[in-house]
Amino acid sequence: MAEKKPTGTVLVAGAGISGIKAAIELAEIGYKVLLTDASPQIGGILAKLDNQFPTDHCGMCRMLPMVGREYASQYCMRKGLYHENIEILPFTELKSVEGDAGNYTVELLKKARYIDTDKCNGLGECIRVCPVETADEFNHGLTLRKAVYKPVPHSTPQMLLIDMETCTRCGECVKVCPTNVINLSAEDEALTRQVHAIVLASGVKLYNLKDFEDAKSWAVSPDVVSSLAFERIISGSGTFDGTIRRPSDGRPAKKIAWVQCMGSRNRRQKRDYCSSICCMFALKEAVLAKEKGGDEVETTIFYMDMRTFGKDFYRYYERAVDEHGVKLIRCRVQGVMLNPDKSLSMRYFDSETQEFFVSDYHMVVLSTGQVPYETHQKLADLLHVDVDSRKLLPTDPYDKVKLVKPGVFLCGSLMGLTDISEAVGSGIAAAGQVSRFLSGLDVSLLEEEEIPEPTAKDRDEPLVSVVLCKCSEKMQESSVDFNALGAGLKRLNGVGEVHILDMLCSDEGKQTVLDLLAKSKCNRLLMGACHPFMYRKSLKNLAKKAGFAASLVEITDLSSIVHRGFFDPQPVESGKRDYTRLAYNDLRGHIENLKLKPALHVESLSINPAALVVGGGIAGMHAALSLAQRGVEVHLVEKTDRLGGYAGTRIEHTIDGLTPVSMAKDLAGKVLEHKHITLHKNCEIVATQGSLGAFETKIRDVSKEENFYLTHGAAIIATGGHEGATDEYEYGNSDQILTQAELKDGLATGEIDVGEAETIVMIQCVGSRQKEGREYCSRICCIGAIANALAIREKNPEARIFILYRDVMTYGFTEQYYTQARLAGIIFVSYSLDNKPKVELVDGSPVITFTEPVLNAEMQLTPDYLILSTGVDAEASNREVGKAFGLPVNEDGFFVEADSKWRPVEFLKVGLYVAGVAHSPMTLKDAILQAEAAAHKTYAYLSGRKIHTAHTISRVHDAICVRCQRCVTICPYGARSYDEALDRIIVDGATCQACGMCAVECQNNAAEIMGFSDKQIMAVIDAGLSKDPVAATPD
Amino acid sequence: MSEFEPKIVGFFCNWCTFTAADLAGTSRLSYPHNIKIIRMMCSGMVDPKYVIKAFLNGADGVLIGGCWPGDCHYINGNLKARRRVAMLTEILKEYGIDEKRFWLRWIAASEGTMLREVVNDMTAKLKELGPSPLNREALGEKSEKAKMIG
């Protein structure tokens, strides 16, 4: 027999959202993942953020896998995560990386927590008795914690640890620990692992107030807080239970100011970059302050440029200002003064009124930006590579996630300065690159688990085995009378046996259960143990070992009732009665539920392993090649007769030295040569039907005037976009008035000679960021204008170049080009929407009039050229393509993804993905990143691995279904459809997420969620309200 | 006679409110035992008949807890719940179930404190309101209405 191939193993170093996403994506396709984080918990910065725009709440759970969801945790992600294929190692540092591509040996250092979190039951007695109090980092020092503490209060398992810096080693915690899991002399543990690929996702830090060189002008009061600290102040689990109070005296804060660009866009501090996230962060916090604190809360943001460049950011900005009344003042404030009444004064210049003001605030929030660079040198040393000229890790020029060292990838804020959706997208893209890399190595996937069919025993009369854990000896004086409870449960119909054990979590405990269950005649199992999240994985495995069908095992949280009783101050006797009843009713509900639960089975789906990519631009070609490289058959449909799209045919050079046209030529060559790619030029999408795994798309070949059909398992929409059109500012009436693209072409061909030009004026946001027109920022025009201005400057150092702008959107590292342009003497003049520049033609030449805000004077220029930045328009064909696939297109003509933050390249309809400008205007690198991510999402289904439905899924009872199709309409995922030929409602098993909408909507109970039937829930309600005496207790 | 202890059935969404209840538990924010929590995957999964069933079985109040609008793990289940609750409230009123007995609240996963407040608040309000007309146990067999329906 041939030697077994090693299982493809990937280290993901950093468990913030991008790392988590990369890990989930790799685990989903069957690789083994080691997910480490240097901090004691996972979740990164997002663990602290309760609210994210645009919903102003949280949707992190949407990041969990859709198919194979039952392999992963199915609860709030901010509590924690598990996945069968991911080994999570928090508090573990990467110490060294040796070896070559595909064969890395990594050394990890698992730091001592002094508490065995695998066995800790989360009772928290240690916290109660700990005498030490110190500032809690989680709440930015606004609250206190003990030396033994939970690093993230809402995490589960609770992941306690002891901070040895403050611990006095008094040993009180050791004495009270019921499970004996505290070891004060524990040591760090060195681990060595072999991995095939590495994903670096160590993220960034936010600028620390204390590191300010000019801290004394800002850190004048505890009421000057960082934006992340403010997030904790307003959090429901934060410092003041969700009310807005100032930290100094806990009094309500009614006047709050935000100061932008703290620690960024500052050349003096050598921080010539924009943190990219703070503008939206501040807008969101200001809106939240209004929502939580009421209308009387005044919120003011002091800013330089309101950088609302992302998809739908501008609309959020409009809502913040128009609906919530957030006040924006363009002024870089220089410091804060503390008044005797503890209020804070700031002096600013209001350019609208041309006056200086001093205003008092109750609280000042500093938008402390992301700090790149810090970890790059360290990581570069570990990997034996040199940082690049920007002091960042050296990556492929086009691929932000691909390090120059083969087999090593990066994602999240390590790539640059990213927001949530970019972090998530890059996590998927990094997983995609890893999967491409591993497909070239001789490694295997984790073995597919055989999912057993329900046995005859499972279908027998239900008989429940109940296993209860009392926790430990130290908890004997607990509030629940286990003997009475056990006797009461045993009396119930359908209960075969009740076992009461100590410490189910211990190895002996587990063995005892296995021995007991081996003799059991029962076919259903209820475990009342610790916190269900905590041991779910190990208890599930235990149940499996004991031979129970997965769907017939329930694990319930008995411990929280026991713990609640433990801390209840009421007398033991009455308490015991109360809590025993509580536990009895709860367990009885679960028993009734289990008795009625059918043995569920899963089905494997038949998947057509071909992909369709719509659009032969750079994103489309990149996605096609990414899939083809992994052996997927790809049909690439392009509506014109040539590949390359807009960027690949029009943009020769970008400001950061990329050459899209030649890059597109290179890609096109590979596409044409690739044996797995079939190109369909001059073709348009007519209609599509089917669902994941079995789509059929009708395509029209425009040149041959004939139709044909393609069948495919999934599709990527990469239809792209183009430069916007305008008739504003006399465009079209003078050959001295050009768009940026026309200027660029003219400069390249030499048709436009700027050598003799005296004055050139550029106007930004033409038809953009306004109610009528493109109500969004096109993201690339400011950088494009600067690139053109610098090119003109090079040809003609004497020319006066004016750029009239509203907000300069040079986010991230592109800020340096803005700096460069200003140093080169290019004059930036801001204008506002209600005072736009005016252009008239005098003798056929443009004359432009505008207000110069610093001089507060009207100026008139007669430029040689007037250049208009007309933004990016969506392809007009998006609406037809959207209609064909049943996909939503927004009012701007771009496709609407499933979730702007957490599912950036997916559609709600499973099996369809979006990449590039079809999603929203974006830079070339971002489009490539999205293409990689979309390709990977597609690959997860088309890799040839079996795709199973979940156990818990919606079904139709045809006999009682009246085909009214109301379930079809209400399903949020489009998982239900009516098959006319069969005259039946069909459920798409891969798409259904078991939300239960159909079951409620159905008048006949014909729609049912397996495992959540009416009968079961009714029985649970009965049990919950039952007053049956618990046996043997004087109830 | 001891004080009337209302019985509440809580149908909580798995992703938000159930997590909040769990957080309240682990943060030792004690809330009264008057509530029996039933975990649903989504507030939109709560069939009106479950609510009716709970009242028929003598619950003094029913609380549905879901994610905030826009946060639903299943896109918009909570909005569907809101629509149904509005309708069901009217129907329950016809049968003598005061609308103050039937609550829908948005409670996010991090809002353990809010959960405790809501449960405390509801318990207090139900104590003022007294037993539900269908709570035969608390009213004794004397209640005519209970006899009629039961």
CSV table of N, CA, C and O in Angstrom, one decimal, chain A residues 139-208:
chain,number,residue,atom,x,y,z
A,139,ASN,N,-11.6,47.0,29.1
A,139,ASN,CA,-12.4,48.3,29.2
A,139,ASN,C,-11.4,49.5,29.2
A,139,ASN,O,-11.8,50.5,29.8
A,140,HIS,N,-10.2,49.3,28.7
A,140,HIS,CA,-9.3,50.4,28.6
A,140,HIS,C,-9.0,51.1,29.9
A,140,HIS,O,-8.9,52.3,30.0
A,141,GLY,N,-8.9,50.3,30.9
A,141,GLY,CA,-8.6,50.8,32.2
A,141,GLY,C,-9.7,51.6,32.9
A,141,GLY,O,-9.5,52.2,33.9
A,142,LEU,N,-10.9,51.6,32.3
A,142,LEU,CA,-12.0,52.3,32.8
A,142,LEU,C,-12.7,51.5,34.0
A,142,LEU,O,-13.4,52.1,34.8
A,143,THR,N,-12.4,50.2,34.0
A,143,THR,CA,-12.9,49.4,35.1
A,143,THR,C,-11.8,48.6,35.7
A,143,THR,O,-10.6,48.6,35.2
A,144,LEU,N,-12.0,47.9,36.8
A,144,LEU,CA,-11.0,47.2,37.5
A,144,LEU,C,-11.3,45.7,37.2
A,144,LEU,O,-12.4,45.3,37.0
A,145,ARG,N,-10.2,44.9,37.3
A,145,ARG,CA,-10.3,43.5,37.3
A,145,ARG,C,-9.4,42.9,38.3
A,145,ARG,O,-8.6,43.6,38.9
A,146,LYS,N,-9.6,41.6,38.6
A,146,LYS,CA,-8.8,40.9,39.5
A,146,LYS,C,-7.5,40.4,38.8
A,146,LYS,O,-7.4,40.4,37.6
A,147,ALA,N,-6.6,39.8,39.6
A,147,ALA,CA,-5.4,39.2,39.0
A,147,ALA,C,-5.8,38.0,38.2
A,147,ALA,O,-5.2,37.7,37.2
A,148,VAL,N,-6.8,37.3,38.7
A,148,VAL,CA,-7.3,36.2,37.9
A,148,VAL,C,-8.6,36.7,37.2
A,148,VAL,O,-9.4,37.3,37.9
A,149,TYR,N,-8.6,36.6,35.9
A,149,TYR,CA,-9.7,37.4,35.2
A,149,TYR,C,-10.0,36.7,33.8
A,149,TYR,O,-9.3,35.9,33.4
A,150,LYS,N,-11.2,37.2,33.3
A,150,LYS,CA,-11.5,36.8,32.0
A,150,LYS,C,-11.1,37.9,31.0
A,150,LYS,O,-11.6,39.0,31.2
A,151,PRO,N,-10.2,37.6,30.1
A,151,PRO,CA,-9.7,38.7,29.2
A,151,PRO,C,-10.9,39.3,28.4
A,151,PRO,O,-10.9,40.5,28.1
A,152,VAL,N,-11.8,38.5,28.0
A,152,VAL,CA,-13.0,39.0,27.3
A,152,VAL,C,-14.2,38.6,28.1
A,152,VAL,O,-14.5,37.4,28.2
A,153,PRO,N,-14.9,39.5,28.8
A,153,PRO,CA,-15.9,39.0,29.7
A,153,PRO,C,-17.0,38.1,29.1
A,153,PRO,O,-17.6,37.3,29.8
A,154,HIS,N,-17.3,38.4,27.8
A,154,HIS,CA,-18.4,37.6,27.2
A,154,HIS,C,-18.0,36.4,26.5
A,154,HIS,O,-18.7,35.7,25.8
A,155,SER,N,-16.7,36.0,26.6
A,155,SER,CA,-16.2,34.8,25.8
A,155,SER,C,-16.6,33.5,26.5
A,155,SER,O,-16.8,33.4,27.7
A,156,THR,N,-16.9,32.5,25.7
A,156,THR,CA,-17.1,31.2,26.2
A,156,THR,C,-16.4,30.2,25.4
A,156,THR,O,-16.5,30.3,24.1
A,157,PRO,N,-15.7,29.3,25.8
A,157,PRO,CA,-15.3,29.1,27.2
A,157,PRO,C,-14.7,30.3,27.8
A,157,PRO,O,-14.2,31.2,27.1
A,158,GLN,N,-14.7,30.4,29.1
A,158,GLN,CA,-14.4,31.7,29.7
A,158,GLN,C,-12.9,32.0,29.7
A,158,GLN,O,-12.6,33.2,29.9
A,159,MET,N,-12.1,31.1,29.3
A,159,MET,CA,-10.7,31.4,29.1
A,159,MET,C,-10.1,32.2,30.2
A,159,MET,O,-9.4,33.3,29.9
A,160,LEU,N,-10.2,31.8,31.4
A,160,LEU,CA,-9.6,32.6,32.5
A,160,LEU,C,-8.1,32.5,32.4
A,160,LEU,O,-7.6,31.6,31.9
A,161,LEU,N,-7.5,33.5,33.0
A,161,LEU,CA,-6.0,33.4,33.2
A,161,LEU,C,-5.6,34.2,34.4
A,161,LEU,O,-6.4,35.0,34.9
A,162,ILE,N,-4.4,34.0,34.8
A,162,ILE,CA,-3.9,34.7,36.0
A,162,ILE,C,-2.8,35.6,35.4
A,162,ILE,O,-1.9,35.2,34.7
A,163,ASP,N,-2.9,36.9,35.8
A,163,ASP,CA,-1.9,37.9,35.4
A,163,ASP,C,-0.8,37.9,36.5
A,163,ASP,O,-1.0,38.4,37.6
A,164,MET,N,0.3,37.2,36.2
A,164,MET,CA,1.3,37.0,37.2
A,164,MET,C,2.1,38.3,37.6
A,164,MET,O,2.7,38.4,38.6
A,165,GLU,N,1.9,39.3,36.8
A,165,GLU,CA,2.5,40.6,37.2
A,165,GLU,C,1.9,41.2,38.4
A,165,GLU,O,2.6,41.9,39.2
A,166,THR,N,0.6,41.0,38.6
A,166,THR,CA,-0.1,41.6,39.7
A,166,THR,C,-0.4,40.5,40.8
A,166,THR,O,-0.7,40.9,41.9
A,167,CYS,N,-0.3,39.2,40.4
A,167,CYS,CA,-0.7,38.2,41.4
A,167,CYS,C,0.2,38.2,42.6
A,167,CYS,O,1.4,38.4,42.5
A,168,THR,N,-0.4,38.1,43.8
A,168,THR,CA,0.4,38.1,45.0
A,168,THR,C,0.7,36.6,45.5
A,168,THR,O,1.4,36.4,46.5
A,169,ARG,N,0.3,35.7,44.7
A,169,ARG,CA,0.5,34.3,45.0
A,169,ARG,C,0.0,33.9,46.4
A,169,ARG,O,0.5,33.1,47.1
A,170,CYS,N,-1.2,34.5,46.8
A,170,CYS,CA,-1.7,34.2,48.1
A,170,CYS,C,-2.4,32.8,48.1
A,170,CYS,O,-2.6,32.2,49.2
A,171,GLY,N,-2.7,32.3,46.9
A,171,GLY,CA,-3.2,30.9,46.9
A,171,GLY,C,-4.6,30.7,47.2
A,171,GLY,O,-5.1,29.6,47.2
A,172,GLU,N,-5.4,31.8,47.4
A,172,GLU,CA,-6.8,31.7,47.8
A,172,GLU,C,-7.6,31.0,46.7
A,172,GLU,O,-8.5,30.2,46.9
A,173,CYS,N,-7.2,31.4,45.4
A,173,CYS,CA,-8.0,30.9,44.3
A,173,CYS,C,-7.8,29.4,44.2
A,173,CYS,O,-8.7,28.6,43.9
A,174,VAL,N,-6.6,28.9,44.5
A,174,VAL,CA,-6.3,27.5,44.4
A,174,VAL,C,-7.2,26.7,45.4
A,174,VAL,O,-7.8,25.7,45.1
A,175,LYS,N,-7.4,27.3,46.6
A,175,LYS,CA,-8.2,26.7,47.6
A,175,LYS,C,-9.6,26.6,47.2
A,175,LYS,O,-10.3,25.6,47.5
A,176,VAL,N,-10.2,27.6,46.6
A,176,VAL,CA,-11.6,27.5,46.3
A,176,VAL,C,-12.0,26.9,45.0
A,176,VAL,O,-13.1,26.5,44.8
A,177,CYS,N,-11.0,26.6,44.2
A,177,CYS,CA,-11.3,26.1,42.8
A,177,CYS,C,-12.0,24.7,43.0
A,177,CYS,O,-11.4,23.8,43.5
A,178,PRO,N,-13.2,24.6,42.5
A,178,PRO,CA,-13.9,23.3,42.6
A,178,PRO,C,-13.3,22.2,41.8
A,178,PRO,O,-13.5,21.1,42.1
A,179,THR,N,-12.7,22.6,40.7
A,179,THR,CA,-12.2,21.6,39.8
A,179,THR,C,-10.7,21.4,39.8
A,179,THR,O,-10.2,20.6,39.0
A,180,ASN,N,-10.1,22.1,40.8
A,180,ASN,CA,-8.6,21.9,41.0
A,180,ASN,C,-7.8,22.1,39.7
A,180,ASN,O,-7.0,21.3,39.3
A,181,VAL,N,-8.1,23.2,39.0
A,181,VAL,CA,-7.4,23.4,37.7
A,181,VAL,C,-6.4,24.6,37.8
A,181,VAL,O,-5.9,24.9,36.8
A,182,ILE,N,-6.2,25.1,39.0
A,182,ILE,CA,-5.3,26.3,39.0
A,182,ILE,C,-3.9,25.7,39.5
A,182,ILE,O,-3.8,25.0,40.5
A,183,ASN,N,-2.9,26.1,38.7
A,183,ASN,CA,-1.6,25.7,39.0
A,183,ASN,C,-0.7,27.0,38.9
A,183,ASN,O,-0.4,27.4,37.8
A,184,LEU,N,-0.3,27.5,40.1
A,184,LEU,CA,0.4,28.8,40.1
A,184,LEU,C,1.8,28.6,39.6
A,184,LEU,O,2.5,29.6,39.3
A,185,SER,N,2.3,27.4,39.5
A,185,SER,CA,3.7,27.3,39.0
A,185,SER,C,3.7,26.7,37.6
A,185,SER,O,4.7,26.2,37.2
A,186,ALA,N,2.6,26.9,36.9
A,186,ALA,CA,2.6,26.4,35.5
A,186,ALA,C,3.7,27.1,34.7
A,186,ALA,O,4.0,28.3,35.0
A,187,GLU,N,4.2,26.5,33.7
A,187,GLU,CA,5.2,27.2,32.8
A,187,GLU,C,4.7,27.3,31.4
A,187,GLU,O,3.9,26.5,31.0
A,188,ASP,N,5.4,28.2,30.7
A,188,ASP,CA,5.1,28.3,29.3
A,188,ASP,C,5.5,27.0,28.6
A,188,ASP,O,6.4,26.3,29.1
A,189,GLU,N,4.8,26.7,27.5
A,189,GLU,CA,5.0,25.4,26.9
A,189,GLU,C,5.5,25.7,25.4
A,189,GLU,O,4.9,26.4,24.7
A,190,ALA,N,6.6,25.1,25.1
A,190,ALA,CA,7.1,25.3,23.7
A,190,ALA,C,6.5,24.1,22.8
A,190,ALA,O,6.5,23.0,23.2
A,191,LEU,N,6.0,24.5,21.7
A,191,LEU,CA,5.4,23.5,20.8
A,191,LEU,C,6.1,23.6,19.4
A,191,LEU,O,6.5,24.7,19.0
A,192,THR,N,6.3,22.5,18.8
A,192,THR,CA,6.9,22.5,17.5
A,192,THR,C,5.9,21.8,16.5
A,192,THR,O,5.4,20.7,16.9
A,193,ARG,N,5.6,22.4,15.4
A,193,ARG,CA,4.6,21.9,14.5
A,193,ARG,C,5.1,21.9,13.1
A,193,ARG,O,5.9,22.8,12.7
A,194,GLN,N,4.7,20.9,12.3
A,194,GLN,CA,5.0,20.9,10.9
A,194,GLN,C,3.8,21.5,10.2
A,194,GLN,O,2.7,21.0,10.3
A,195,VAL,N,4.0,22.5,9.4
A,195,VAL,CA,2.9,23.0,8.6
A,195,VAL,C,3.3,23.2,7.1
A,195,VAL,O,4.5,23.3,6.8
A,196,HIS,N,2.3,23.2,6.2
A,196,HIS,CA,2.6,23.3,4.8
A,196,HIS,C,2.5,24.7,4.3
A,196,HIS,O,3.2,25.1,3.4
A,197,ALA,N,1.7,25.5,5.0
A,197,ALA,CA,1.6,26.9,4.6
A,197,ALA,C,1.3,27.7,5.8
A,197,ALA,O,0.9,27.2,6.9
A,198,ILE,N,1.5,29.0,5.7
A,198,ILE,CA,1.4,29.9,6.9
A,198,ILE,C,0.6,31.1,6.4
A,198,ILE,O,0.8,31.7,5.3
A,199,VAL,N,-0.4,31.5,7.2
A,199,VAL,CA,-1.1,32.8,7.0
A,199,VAL,C,-0.8,33.7,8.2
A,199,VAL,O,-1.1,33.3,9.3
A,200,LEU,N,-0.3,34.8,7.9
A,200,LEU,CA,0.0,35.8,8.9
A,200,LEU,C,-1.2,36.8,9.0
A,200,LEU,O,-1.6,37.4,8.0
A,201,ALA,N,-1.7,36.9,10.2
A,201,ALA,CA,-2.9,37.8,10.4
A,201,ALA,C,-2.8,38.5,11.7
A,201,ALA,O,-3.8,38.5,12.5
A,202,SER,N,-1.6,39.0,12.0
A,202,SER,CA,-1.4,39.5,13.4
A,202,SER,C,-2.0,40.9,13.6
A,202,SER,O,-1.9,41.5,14.6
A,203,GLY,N,-2.5,41.5,12.5
A,203,GLY,CA,-3.3,42.8,12.7
A,203,GLY,C,-2.4,44.0,13.0
A,203,GLY,O,-1.2,44.0,12.8
A,204,VAL,N,-3.1,45.0,13.5
A,204,VAL,CA,-2.4,46.2,13.9
A,204,VAL,C,-2.9,46.6,15.3
A,204,VAL,O,-3.8,46.1,15.8
A,205,LYS,N,-2.1,47.5,15.8
A,205,LYS,CA,-2.5,48.1,17.1
A,205,LYS,C,-3.2,49.4,16.7
A,205,LYS,O,-2.9,50.0,15.7
A,206,LEU,N,-3.9,50.0,17.7
A,206,LEU,CA,-4.4,51.3,17.5
A,206,LEU,C,-3.5,52.2,18.2
A,206,LEU,O,-2.9,51.9,19.3
A,207,TYR,N,-3.4,53.4,17.7
A,207,TYR,CA,-2.4,54.4,18.3
A,207,TYR,C,-2.8,54.6,19.8
A,207,TYR,O,-3.9,54.8,20.1
A,208,ASN,N,-1.8,54.5,20.6
A,208,ASN,CA,-2.0,54.6,22.0
A,208,ASN,C,-1.8,56.1,22.5
A,208,ASN,O,-0.8,56.7,22.2
